[in-house]
Coordinates of C-alpha atoms in Angstrom, one line a residue:
M18 CA 154.6 74.7 57.6
K19 CA 152.0 77.4 58.5
A20 CA 151.9 78.1 62.2
V21 CA 148.5 77.5 63.9
R22 CA 148.0 79.9 66.8
C23 CA 146.3 78.3 69.8
A24 CA 144.7 80.0 72.8
I25 CA 143.8 78.2 76.1
Y26 CA 140.6 79.2 77.8
T27 CA 140.0 78.1 81.4
R28 CA 137.0 78.7 83.8
K29 CA 136.0 77.8 87.4
S30 CA 132.5 78.5 88.8
S31 CA 133.4 79.0 92.4
E32 CA 136.2 81.1 94.1
E33 CA 137.0 78.3 96.5
G34 CA 140.6 77.2 96.1
L35 CA 141.6 80.0 93.7
E36 CA 144.0 81.4 96.3
Q37 CA 146.1 78.2 96.2
G38 CA 149.4 78.1 94.4
F39 CA 148.2 75.4 91.9
N40 CA 144.4 75.5 91.5
S41 CA 141.9 74.2 89.0
L42 CA 142.6 76.9 86.4
D43 CA 146.3 75.9 86.5
A44 CA 145.4 72.2 86.1
Q45 CA 143.2 73.0 83.1
R46 CA 145.8 75.1 81.4
E47 CA 148.5 72.5 82.0
A48 CA 146.4 69.7 80.3
C49 CA 145.6 72.0 77.4
A50 CA 149.2 73.1 77.0
A51 CA 150.3 69.4 76.9
Y52 CA 147.7 68.7 74.2
I53 CA 149.0 71.6 72.1
L54 CA 152.5 70.4 72.5
S55 CA 151.5 67.0 71.2
Q56 CA 150.2 68.6 68.0
A57 CA 153.5 70.5 67.4
S58 CA 154.1 68.4 64.3
E59 CA 150.9 70.0 62.8
G60 CA 152.2 73.5 63.4
W61 CA 150.2 74.2 66.7
Q62 CA 151.8 76.9 68.8
L63 CA 150.6 78.3 72.1
I64 CA 150.2 82.1 72.2
P65 CA 151.5 83.7 75.4
E66 CA 148.2 85.4 76.5
D67 CA 146.1 83.7 79.2
Y68 CA 142.3 83.7 79.2
D69 CA 141.2 82.7 82.7
D70 CA 137.8 83.3 84.3
G71 CA 138.0 82.3 88.0
G72 CA 134.8 82.3 90.1
L73 CA 132.4 82.9 87.2
S74 CA 129.5 80.8 86.1
G75 CA 129.2 79.2 82.7
G76 CA 125.5 80.3 82.6
T77 CA 126.4 83.7 81.1
L78 CA 128.8 85.0 78.4
E79 CA 129.5 88.2 80.4
R80 CA 133.0 87.0 81.5
P81 CA 136.0 89.3 81.2
A82 CA 138.4 86.8 79.8
L83 CA 135.9 85.2 77.4
Q84 CA 134.9 88.6 76.1
R85 CA 138.6 89.4 75.6
L86 CA 139.0 86.1 73.8
L87 CA 136.1 86.8 71.5
A88 CA 137.6 90.2 70.6
H89 CA 140.9 88.6 69.7
V90 CA 139.0 85.9 67.6
A91 CA 137.1 88.6 65.8
A92 CA 140.5 90.4 65.1
G93 CA 141.9 87.2 63.5
R94 CA 144.6 86.7 66.1
I95 CA 143.5 83.1 67.1
D96 CA 143.2 79.9 64.9
I97 CA 142.2 77.3 67.5
I98 CA 140.7 77.6 71.0
V99 CA 141.7 74.8 73.4
V100 CA 139.5 74.0 76.5
Y101 CA 139.7 71.2 79.0
K102 CA 135.9 70.4 78.6
V103 CA 133.3 72.0 76.5
D104 CA 131.3 73.2 79.6
R105 CA 134.3 75.4 80.5
L106 CA 133.3 77.5 77.5
T107 CA 129.5 77.5 78.2
R108 CA 126.8 75.5 79.8
S109 CA 124.0 77.0 77.7
L110 CA 123.0 75.6 74.3
L111 CA 121.8 79.0 73.2
D112 CA 125.1 80.6 74.2
F113 CA 127.0 77.8 72.5
A114 CA 125.2 78.5 69.2
K115 CA 126.3 82.2 69.5
L116 CA 129.9 81.2 70.1
V117 CA 130.0 78.8 67.2
E118 CA 128.6 81.5 64.9
A119 CA 131.3 83.9 66.1
F120 CA 134.0 81.3 65.6
D121 CA 132.8 80.3 62.1
A122 CA 132.7 84.0 61.1
A123 CA 136.4 84.3 62.1
G124 CA 137.4 80.9 60.8
T125 CA 138.4 79.7 64.2
S126 CA 138.0 76.1 65.5
F127 CA 138.0 74.8 69.1
V128 CA 139.1 71.6 70.7
S129 CA 138.1 69.9 73.9
V130 CA 141.0 68.0 75.4
T131 CA 138.9 65.4 77.2
Q132 CA 136.0 65.2 74.7
S133 CA 137.2 64.3 71.3
F134 CA 135.1 65.5 68.4
N135 CA 135.4 67.4 65.2
T136 CA 133.1 70.4 64.8
T137 CA 133.7 70.6 61.0
T138 CA 131.4 67.6 60.4
S139 CA 127.6 67.3 61.1
M140 CA 128.2 64.2 63.4
G141 CA 130.7 66.3 65.4
R142 CA 128.2 69.1 65.8
L143 CA 125.5 66.6 66.8
T144 CA 127.8 65.1 69.4
L145 CA 128.6 68.5 70.8
N146 CA 125.0 69.6 71.0
M147 CA 124.2 66.4 73.0
L148 CA 127.0 67.1 75.4
L149 CA 125.9 70.7 75.9
S150 CA 122.3 69.6 76.4
F151 CA 123.3 67.3 79.2
A152 CA 125.5 70.0 80.6
Q153 CA 122.6 72.5 80.6
F154 CA 120.3 69.8 82.1
E155 CA 122.8 69.2 84.9
R156 CA 123.0 72.9 85.6
E157 CA 119.2 73.3 85.8
V158 CA 118.8 70.2 88.0
T159 CA 121.4 71.6 90.3
A160 CA 119.6 74.9 90.5
E161 CA 116.3 73.2 91.2
R162 CA 118.0 71.2 94.0
I163 CA 119.4 74.3 95.6
R164 CA 116.0 76.1 95.4
D165 CA 114.3 73.1 97.0
K166 CA 116.9 73.0 99.7
I167 CA 116.4 76.7 100.5
A168 CA 112.6 76.3 100.6
A169 CA 112.8 73.3 102.9
S170 CA 115.3 75.1 105.2
K171 CA 113.3 78.2 105.5
A172 CA 110.2 76.2 106.2
R173 CA 112.1 74.9 109.3
G174 CA 112.8 78.5 110.3
M175 CA 116.5 78.5 109.3
W176 CA 118.5 81.6 108.2
M177 CA 120.0 80.9 104.8
G178 CA 122.7 83.5 104.6
G179 CA 123.1 86.9 103.0
I180 CA 123.4 90.3 104.7
P181 CA 121.6 90.0 108.0
P182 CA 118.8 92.6 108.8
L183 CA 119.7 95.5 111.0
G184 CA 119.6 94.4 114.6
Y185 CA 120.8 90.9 113.9
R186 CA 124.1 89.1 113.3
P187 CA 124.6 85.6 111.8
D188 CA 124.6 82.7 114.3
G189 CA 125.1 79.5 112.4
R190 CA 121.9 78.7 110.6
S191 CA 120.0 81.2 112.8
L192 CA 120.3 84.9 113.9
A193 CA 121.3 86.5 117.2
I194 CA 120.3 89.9 118.3
E195 CA 122.8 92.8 118.1
E196 CA 121.4 94.7 121.0
D197 CA 122.7 98.2 120.0
H198 CA 121.2 98.0 116.6
A199 CA 118.0 96.3 117.9
A200 CA 117.3 99.3 120.0
L201 CA 117.4 101.5 116.9
V202 CA 114.9 99.1 115.1
R203 CA 112.5 99.3 118.1
D204 CA 112.9 103.1 118.0
I205 CA 111.9 103.1 114.3
F206 CA 108.8 101.0 114.9
A207 CA 107.8 103.2 117.8
R208 CA 108.3 106.4 115.8
Y209 CA 106.1 105.1 112.9
L210 CA 103.3 104.1 115.2
K211 CA 103.4 107.6 116.7
L212 CA 103.8 109.6 113.4
T213 CA 102.0 107.1 111.0
N214 CA 104.1 108.5 108.1
V215 CA 107.5 107.0 106.9
R216 CA 108.6 110.4 105.5
L217 CA 108.1 112.0 108.9
V218 CA 110.0 109.1 110.5
A219 CA 112.9 109.7 108.2
D220 CA 112.9 113.5 109.0
T221 CA 112.9 112.9 112.7
L222 CA 115.7 110.4 112.5
A223 CA 117.7 112.9 110.5
R224 CA 116.9 115.7 112.9
D225 CA 118.1 113.5 115.8
R226 CA 121.2 112.5 113.8
L227 CA 120.3 108.8 113.9
H228 CA 122.0 107.2 110.9
T229 CA 122.3 103.7 109.6
P230 CA 125.0 101.9 111.6
Q231 CA 128.3 101.2 109.9
R232 CA 128.6 97.4 109.2
V233 CA 131.0 95.1 107.4
T234 CA 130.0 92.3 105.1
G235 CA 131.6 88.9 105.2
K236 CA 133.8 89.9 102.2
G237 CA 135.0 93.0 104.1
R238 CA 132.9 95.6 102.3
R239 CA 131.9 98.5 104.6
Y240 CA 128.5 100.1 104.3
G241 CA 126.1 102.3 106.3
G242 CA 126.8 105.5 108.2
C243 CA 124.4 107.6 106.2
A244 CA 120.8 108.9 106.8
F245 CA 117.9 106.4 106.6
T246 CA 116.1 106.6 103.2
R247 CA 112.4 106.0 103.0
G248 CA 113.1 102.8 101.1
Q249 CA 115.2 101.5 103.9
L250 CA 112.6 102.4 106.5
Y251 CA 109.9 100.6 104.5
A252 CA 112.1 97.5 104.2
I253 CA 112.6 97.5 108.0
L254 CA 109.0 98.1 108.8
R255 CA 107.7 95.4 106.5
N256 CA 110.3 92.7 107.3
P257 CA 108.6 89.8 109.2
I258 CA 112.0 88.7 110.5
Y259 CA 111.6 91.3 113.3
A260 CA 108.5 89.5 114.5
G261 CA 110.4 86.2 114.6
D262 CA 109.3 84.8 111.2
I263 CA 111.2 83.7 108.1
A264 CA 109.6 84.6 104.8
H265 CA 109.9 82.7 101.5
K266 CA 108.0 83.5 98.3
G267 CA 105.1 85.1 100.1
T268 CA 104.8 82.5 102.9
R269 CA 105.9 83.2 106.5
Y270 CA 107.3 80.4 108.8
P271 CA 108.1 80.6 112.5
G272 CA 111.9 81.3 112.6
N273 CA 114.5 79.8 114.9
H274 CA 115.7 83.3 115.8
P275 CA 114.4 85.6 118.6
A276 CA 112.0 88.5 117.7
I277 CA 113.0 92.1 118.2
I278 CA 109.5 93.5 117.8
E279 CA 106.4 92.1 119.6
R280 CA 104.0 90.5 117.1
E281 CA 101.1 92.7 118.1
T282 CA 103.2 95.8 117.5
W283 CA 104.4 94.4 114.1
E284 CA 100.8 93.7 113.0
K285 CA 99.7 97.2 113.9
V286 CA 102.5 98.6 111.8
Q287 CA 101.5 96.4 108.8
Q288 CA 97.9 97.5 109.1
Q289 CA 99.0 101.2 109.2
L290 CA 101.3 100.7 106.2
S291 CA 98.5 99.0 104.2
D292 CA 96.0 101.7 105.0
N293 CA 98.4 104.4 103.9
V294 CA 99.1 102.7 100.6
R295 CA 95.4 102.0 99.9
G296 CA 94.6 105.7 100.5
V297 CA 97.2 107.0 98.1
R298 CA 96.1 104.6 95.3
Q299 CA 92.5 105.5 95.6
N300 CA 93.3 109.2 95.5
R301 CA 95.5 108.9 92.4
Q302 CA 92.9 106.9 90.6
A303 CA 90.2 109.4 91.4
R304 CA 92.2 112.4 90.3
A305 CA 94.1 111.1 87.3
S306 CA 93.3 113.2 84.2
L307 CA 90.1 114.5 85.7
L308 CA 89.4 116.7 82.6
A309 CA 90.6 114.4 79.9
G310 CA 88.5 114.8 76.7
L311 CA 86.8 118.0 78.0
L312 CA 89.3 120.7 77.4
F313 CA 89.7 122.8 74.2
D314 CA 91.4 126.0 73.2
E315 CA 89.4 128.9 71.7
T316 CA 89.9 127.5 68.1
G317 CA 88.4 124.1 69.1
T318 CA 91.7 122.3 69.3
P319 CA 91.6 119.6 72.0
L320 CA 94.0 119.9 75.0
I321 CA 95.1 116.3 75.8
A322 CA 96.4 115.0 79.1
V323 CA 100.2 114.5 79.1
H324 CA 102.8 114.1 81.8
T325 CA 106.6 114.2 82.3
N326 CA 108.7 112.6 85.0
K327 CA 111.6 114.2 86.9
G328 CA 113.1 111.6 89.2
R329 CA 110.2 110.2 91.1
Q330 CA 108.1 113.3 90.6
R331 CA 105.3 113.2 88.0
Y332 CA 104.1 116.5 86.4
R333 CA 100.8 116.4 84.6
Y334 CA 99.6 118.9 82.0
Y335 CA 96.9 119.5 79.4
A336 CA 98.6 120.4 76.2
Q337 CA 97.7 121.1 72.5
R338 CA 98.2 118.2 70.2
A339 CA 100.9 118.9 67.6
P340 CA 99.8 119.2 64.0
N341 CA 102.0 116.2 63.0
G342 CA 100.0 114.0 65.4
A343 CA 102.7 113.8 68.1
D344 CA 101.6 113.6 71.7
H345 CA 101.7 117.3 72.4
A346 CA 103.3 120.4 70.9
Q347 CA 106.6 121.7 72.1
S348 CA 106.2 125.0 70.3
P349 CA 106.8 128.1 72.5
T350 CA 103.4 129.4 71.4
S351 CA 101.4 126.3 72.3
I352 CA 99.2 126.0 75.3
R353 CA 100.5 123.7 78.1
L354 CA 98.4 124.1 81.3
P355 CA 99.4 122.5 84.6
A356 CA 96.7 119.9 85.3
R357 CA 96.5 120.7 89.0
E358 CA 95.7 124.4 88.3
I359 CA 92.9 123.9 85.8
E360 CA 91.4 121.0 87.7
Q361 CA 91.2 123.1 90.9
V362 CA 89.6 126.0 89.0
V363 CA 86.9 123.8 87.5
I364 CA 86.1 122.1 90.8
R365 CA 86.0 125.4 92.6
E366 CA 83.6 126.9 90.1
L367 CA 81.3 123.9 90.0
T368 CA 81.1 123.8 93.8
S369 CA 80.5 127.5 94.0
L370 CA 77.6 127.0 91.5
I371 CA 76.1 124.3 93.7
D372 CA 76.5 126.4 96.7
D373 CA 74.0 128.9 95.3
P374 CA 70.8 126.9 94.8
A375 CA 68.5 129.8 93.9
I376 CA 70.6 131.0 91.0
L377 CA 71.2 127.4 89.9
M378 CA 67.5 126.6 89.7
E379 CA 66.9 129.7 87.6
R380 CA 69.7 128.9 85.2
C381 CA 68.5 125.3 84.9
C382 CA 64.9 126.5 84.3
L383 CA 63.7 124.4 87.2
P384 CA 60.4 125.5 89.0
V385 CA 61.3 127.3 92.2
T386 CA 59.1 125.5 94.8
P387 CA 59.8 125.4 98.5
D388 CA 60.4 121.6 98.6
V389 CA 62.7 121.6 95.6
Y390 CA 64.7 124.5 97.1
A391 CA 65.0 122.8 100.4
R392 CA 66.1 119.6 98.8
I393 CA 68.9 121.3 96.9
A394 CA 70.1 123.4 99.8
G395 CA 70.1 120.4 102.1
H396 CA 72.4 118.4 99.7
S397 CA 74.7 121.2 98.5
M398 CA 77.4 120.7 101.1
M399 CA 77.4 117.0 100.7
R400 CA 77.8 117.3 96.9
Q401 CA 80.8 119.6 97.2
K402 CA 82.6 117.0 99.3
Q403 CA 81.8 114.2 96.9
M404 CA 82.9 116.3 93.9
L405 CA 86.4 116.6 95.3
E406 CA 86.7 112.8 94.9
W407 CA 85.3 112.6 91.4
G408 CA 86.9 110.7 88.5
N409 CA 86.9 111.5 84.8
A410 CA 83.7 109.6 84.1
Q411 CA 81.6 111.5 86.7
M412 CA 83.0 114.8 85.4
R413 CA 82.1 114.0 81.8
A414 CA 78.6 113.2 82.9
L415 CA 78.1 116.7 84.2
V416 CA 80.4 118.8 82.0
T417 CA 80.2 118.7 78.2
R418 CA 83.0 121.1 77.3
I419 CA 85.6 123.4 78.8
V420 CA 87.0 126.1 76.5
V421 CA 90.2 128.0 77.5
H422 CA 90.1 131.5 76.0
P423 CA 92.9 134.1 76.4
D424 CA 90.9 136.0 79.0
H425 CA 88.4 133.6 80.5
I426 CA 87.4 129.9 80.8
A427 CA 84.0 128.8 79.6
I428 CA 82.5 125.7 81.3
E429 CA 79.4 124.2 79.6
I430 CA 77.3 122.1 82.1
R431 CA 74.4 119.8 81.4
A432 CA 71.3 121.1 83.1
A433 CA 69.8 117.6 83.3
A434 CA 72.9 116.3 85.0
L435 CA 72.7 119.0 87.6
A436 CA 69.1 118.2 88.3
D437 CA 69.9 114.5 88.6
L438 CA 72.7 115.4 91.0
F439 CA 70.1 116.6 93.5
G440 CA 67.6 113.8 92.9
I441 CA 65.2 116.0 90.7
D442 CA 63.7 114.7 87.5
G443 CA 65.6 116.6 84.8
S444 CA 64.8 114.4 81.8
A445 CA 63.1 117.3 80.0
L446 CA 66.1 119.6 80.4
M447 CA 68.0 119.4 77.1
H448 CA 70.0 122.6 77.3
T449 CA 73.4 123.4 78.8
I450 CA 74.5 126.1 81.1
R451 CA 77.5 128.2 80.1
H452 CA 79.6 129.4 83.1
N453 CA 82.4 131.9 82.5
V454 CA 85.4 132.1 84.8
P455 CA 87.5 135.3 84.6
A456 CA 91.1 134.0 84.3
R457 CA 93.8 135.2 81.9
L458 CA 96.5 133.1 80.3
R459 CA 100.1 134.1 81.3
R460 CA 103.1 132.3 79.7
T461 CA 105.9 131.2 82.0
G462 CA 108.5 129.5 79.8
M463 CA 106.8 126.5 78.1
V464 CA 103.9 126.5 80.6
V465 CA 100.8 128.7 80.6
R466 CA 99.4 129.8 83.9
L467 CA 95.8 130.8 84.7
V468 CA 95.9 134.3 86.4
Q469 CA 93.2 136.4 88.0
D470 CA 93.0 140.2 87.4
D471 CA 94.9 140.9 90.7
G472 CA 97.8 138.8 89.6
M473 CA 97.0 135.7 91.7
T474 CA 97.0 132.2 90.3
A475 CA 93.4 131.3 89.4
S476 CA 93.8 128.0 91.3
S477 CA 95.6 129.5 94.3
S478 CA 92.9 128.6 96.8
L479 CA 95.1 125.7 98.0
P480 CA 98.6 126.4 99.4
D481 CA 101.6 124.8 97.7
P482 CA 102.8 121.9 99.9
V483 CA 106.3 122.2 98.4
L484 CA 106.7 125.8 99.4
I485 CA 105.4 125.1 102.9
R486 CA 108.0 122.3 103.3
L487 CA 110.7 124.7 102.2
L488 CA 109.6 127.2 104.8
V489 CA 109.7 124.7 107.6
K490 CA 113.1 123.4 106.4
A491 CA 114.4 127.0 106.2
Q492 CA 113.3 127.8 109.8
R493 CA 114.8 124.5 111.1
W494 CA 118.1 124.9 109.4
W495 CA 118.4 128.6 110.4
K496 CA 117.7 127.6 114.1
E497 CA 120.5 125.1 113.9
L498 CA 122.9 127.6 112.4
C499 CA 122.1 130.1 115.1
S500 CA 122.7 127.6 117.8
G501 CA 126.4 127.3 116.7
T502 CA 126.3 123.5 116.6
C503 CA 127.1 123.4 112.9
D504 CA 127.9 125.6 109.9
I505 CA 126.7 125.6 106.3
A506 CA 129.4 123.1 105.2
A507 CA 128.6 120.6 108.0
L508 CA 124.8 121.0 107.3
A509 CA 125.4 120.3 103.6
R510 CA 127.4 117.2 104.4
R511 CA 124.7 115.9 106.8
E512 CA 121.8 116.5 104.4
Q513 CA 123.8 115.3 101.4
L514 CA 123.1 118.6 99.6
S515 CA 125.3 121.3 98.1
P516 CA 126.2 124.3 100.4
S517 CA 124.7 126.6 97.7
Y518 CA 121.3 124.9 98.0
I519 CA 121.4 125.1 101.8
T520 CA 122.1 128.8 101.6
R521 CA 119.3 129.5 99.2
V522 CA 116.8 127.6 101.3
V523 CA 117.9 129.3 104.6
R524 CA 117.3 132.6 102.9
L525 CA 113.6 131.9 103.0
A526 CA 113.7 132.2 106.8
F527 CA 113.9 136.0 106.2
L528 CA 110.8 136.4 104.1
A529 CA 108.4 139.1 105.2
P530 CA 105.6 137.9 107.5
D531 CA 102.9 138.8 105.0
I532 CA 104.6 136.6 102.4
V533 CA 104.8 133.7 104.8
D534 CA 101.0 134.1 105.5
A535 CA 100.4 134.2 101.7
I536 CA 102.3 131.0 101.2
T537 CA 100.4 129.2 103.9
E538 CA 97.1 130.5 102.6
G539 CA 97.9 130.0 98.8
R540 CA 97.7 133.7 98.0
L541 CA 101.0 134.3 96.1
R542 CA 101.3 136.1 92.8
A543 CA 101.0 133.8 89.8
G544 CA 104.3 132.1 88.8
V545 CA 105.8 132.3 92.3
D546 CA 106.8 128.8 93.1
S547 CA 109.7 127.0 94.8
K548 CA 111.9 127.4 91.7
A549 CA 111.3 131.2 91.6
L550 CA 112.0 131.6 95.3
L551 CA 115.2 129.5 95.2
A552 CA 116.7 131.3 92.2
T553 CA 120.0 133.1 92.8
G554 CA 119.3 136.6 94.0
A555 CA 115.6 136.1 93.9
V556 CA 114.7 137.3 97.4
P557 CA 115.4 141.0 98.1
S558 CA 116.5 141.9 101.7
D559 CA 113.8 144.7 102.0
W560 CA 110.4 143.4 103.0
R561 CA 108.5 146.0 101.0
E562 CA 110.4 144.9 97.9
Q563 CA 109.6 141.3 98.6
E564 CA 105.9 142.1 99.0
A565 CA 105.8 144.1 95.8
K566 CA 107.5 141.2 94.0
Y567 CA 105.6 138.2 95.4
L568 CA 102.2 139.4 96.6
P569 CA 99.3 139.9 94.1
G570 CA 98.6 143.6 93.2

């Protein structure tokens, strides 16, 4: 008689009782083993391997023992799978279909000890599908009942479990204040109201060596003891639980727990957070791809707006389109201009044109009358400020084309649009004004920079905020090292950075004064950025060598 290899699969949804000597998994296995023994006359034999999933829901197939069982089924090591009830295998009709498909492919059957049916017949499959439909219905009804209970409990202000917010500890169905941690929460709210910037709050907390308190979860897992991240600070500042409320799906209810932050203070913080977010979004929308559709190279090839992401940082460029129709060319000879640089150059040149009304009227062929001149001069400063907030549509209304040549940039401007900008009837002006900007193209790796004749970046009228932050950081770290309170290794551990990076940043504290002034005024030589200054061996010790290397000629 051919031996029929039988495997027992057991599962229990909750971990409750699993620590007992004889638990639900043992009971299921014992019943299945007895059934297999009763079929010994048919050649059924129990294989020694156990497939037990304790504390895992039947709503998913991602269970270690089940996956191991499926691998053994696929390998042809199992003829029959024996379960106590079908819902031990799965509670999902969709998952059940997947399992049956895998079993059929391997020629494996399965048997439920307490639910007798034969899956080799159509009636058996119908019966099984009905059972699983009821099992899935029961699961969904249970989930709905739990969700309704949570919603009703939160509406009554009850704490429904989970990791308590910083400053609180669980107290039955409510929360009690953990006074030591609550003082830290109050300090965070006070710092934000004073600084109005979450990043600065994180910096000052790190400077004052205030870290997240070490805590232990109900399951014994330790966490905390590290610097506050901005995400953690946003979560604390936005959590209504500190004002004494319980939130559920966008609705706030009065909680049964005491508040740590006064409601008036909490509302002020929410208003400040909303104002900051709104300001950032408006700025991004206004400046995104300002010159899209306007830029061309000297051969007439469009430069399209592209971007890359590195971590959370987004880098925008205007690049040539690849001949094969790809987004942009990756060829070392293609043009790939940093968006910020070319946009600054164009805005600066347009505002400089508007700042000289007499020349502008002459180039637009407008009659130079005293009232027209006074009107343009009176509006010029206001127009410059507005232009810094322009979007792509407004730019396209004024500029028809921007051509990037190897040694200059040509900006073509509608004369009629310029006249309209100052409230003058320009409907008869059909020509365009061509304005040339002296700027050479210099290749730095894959990126092409716009450079003036003296070596400065053409867009260097604005200082690089990354470089300024590095300078501030270098001075602060050097001051700490001089005080003797820590060394490079301790500083690296505290900042969660490598000692090599700390050393290269601290080196910037020894830059020549003229270079520091050039960084704060945006006057560095083209191509000098944070990456160049932090390269190994990049900064000479001699100030004259530094100035020759980093200042424009």
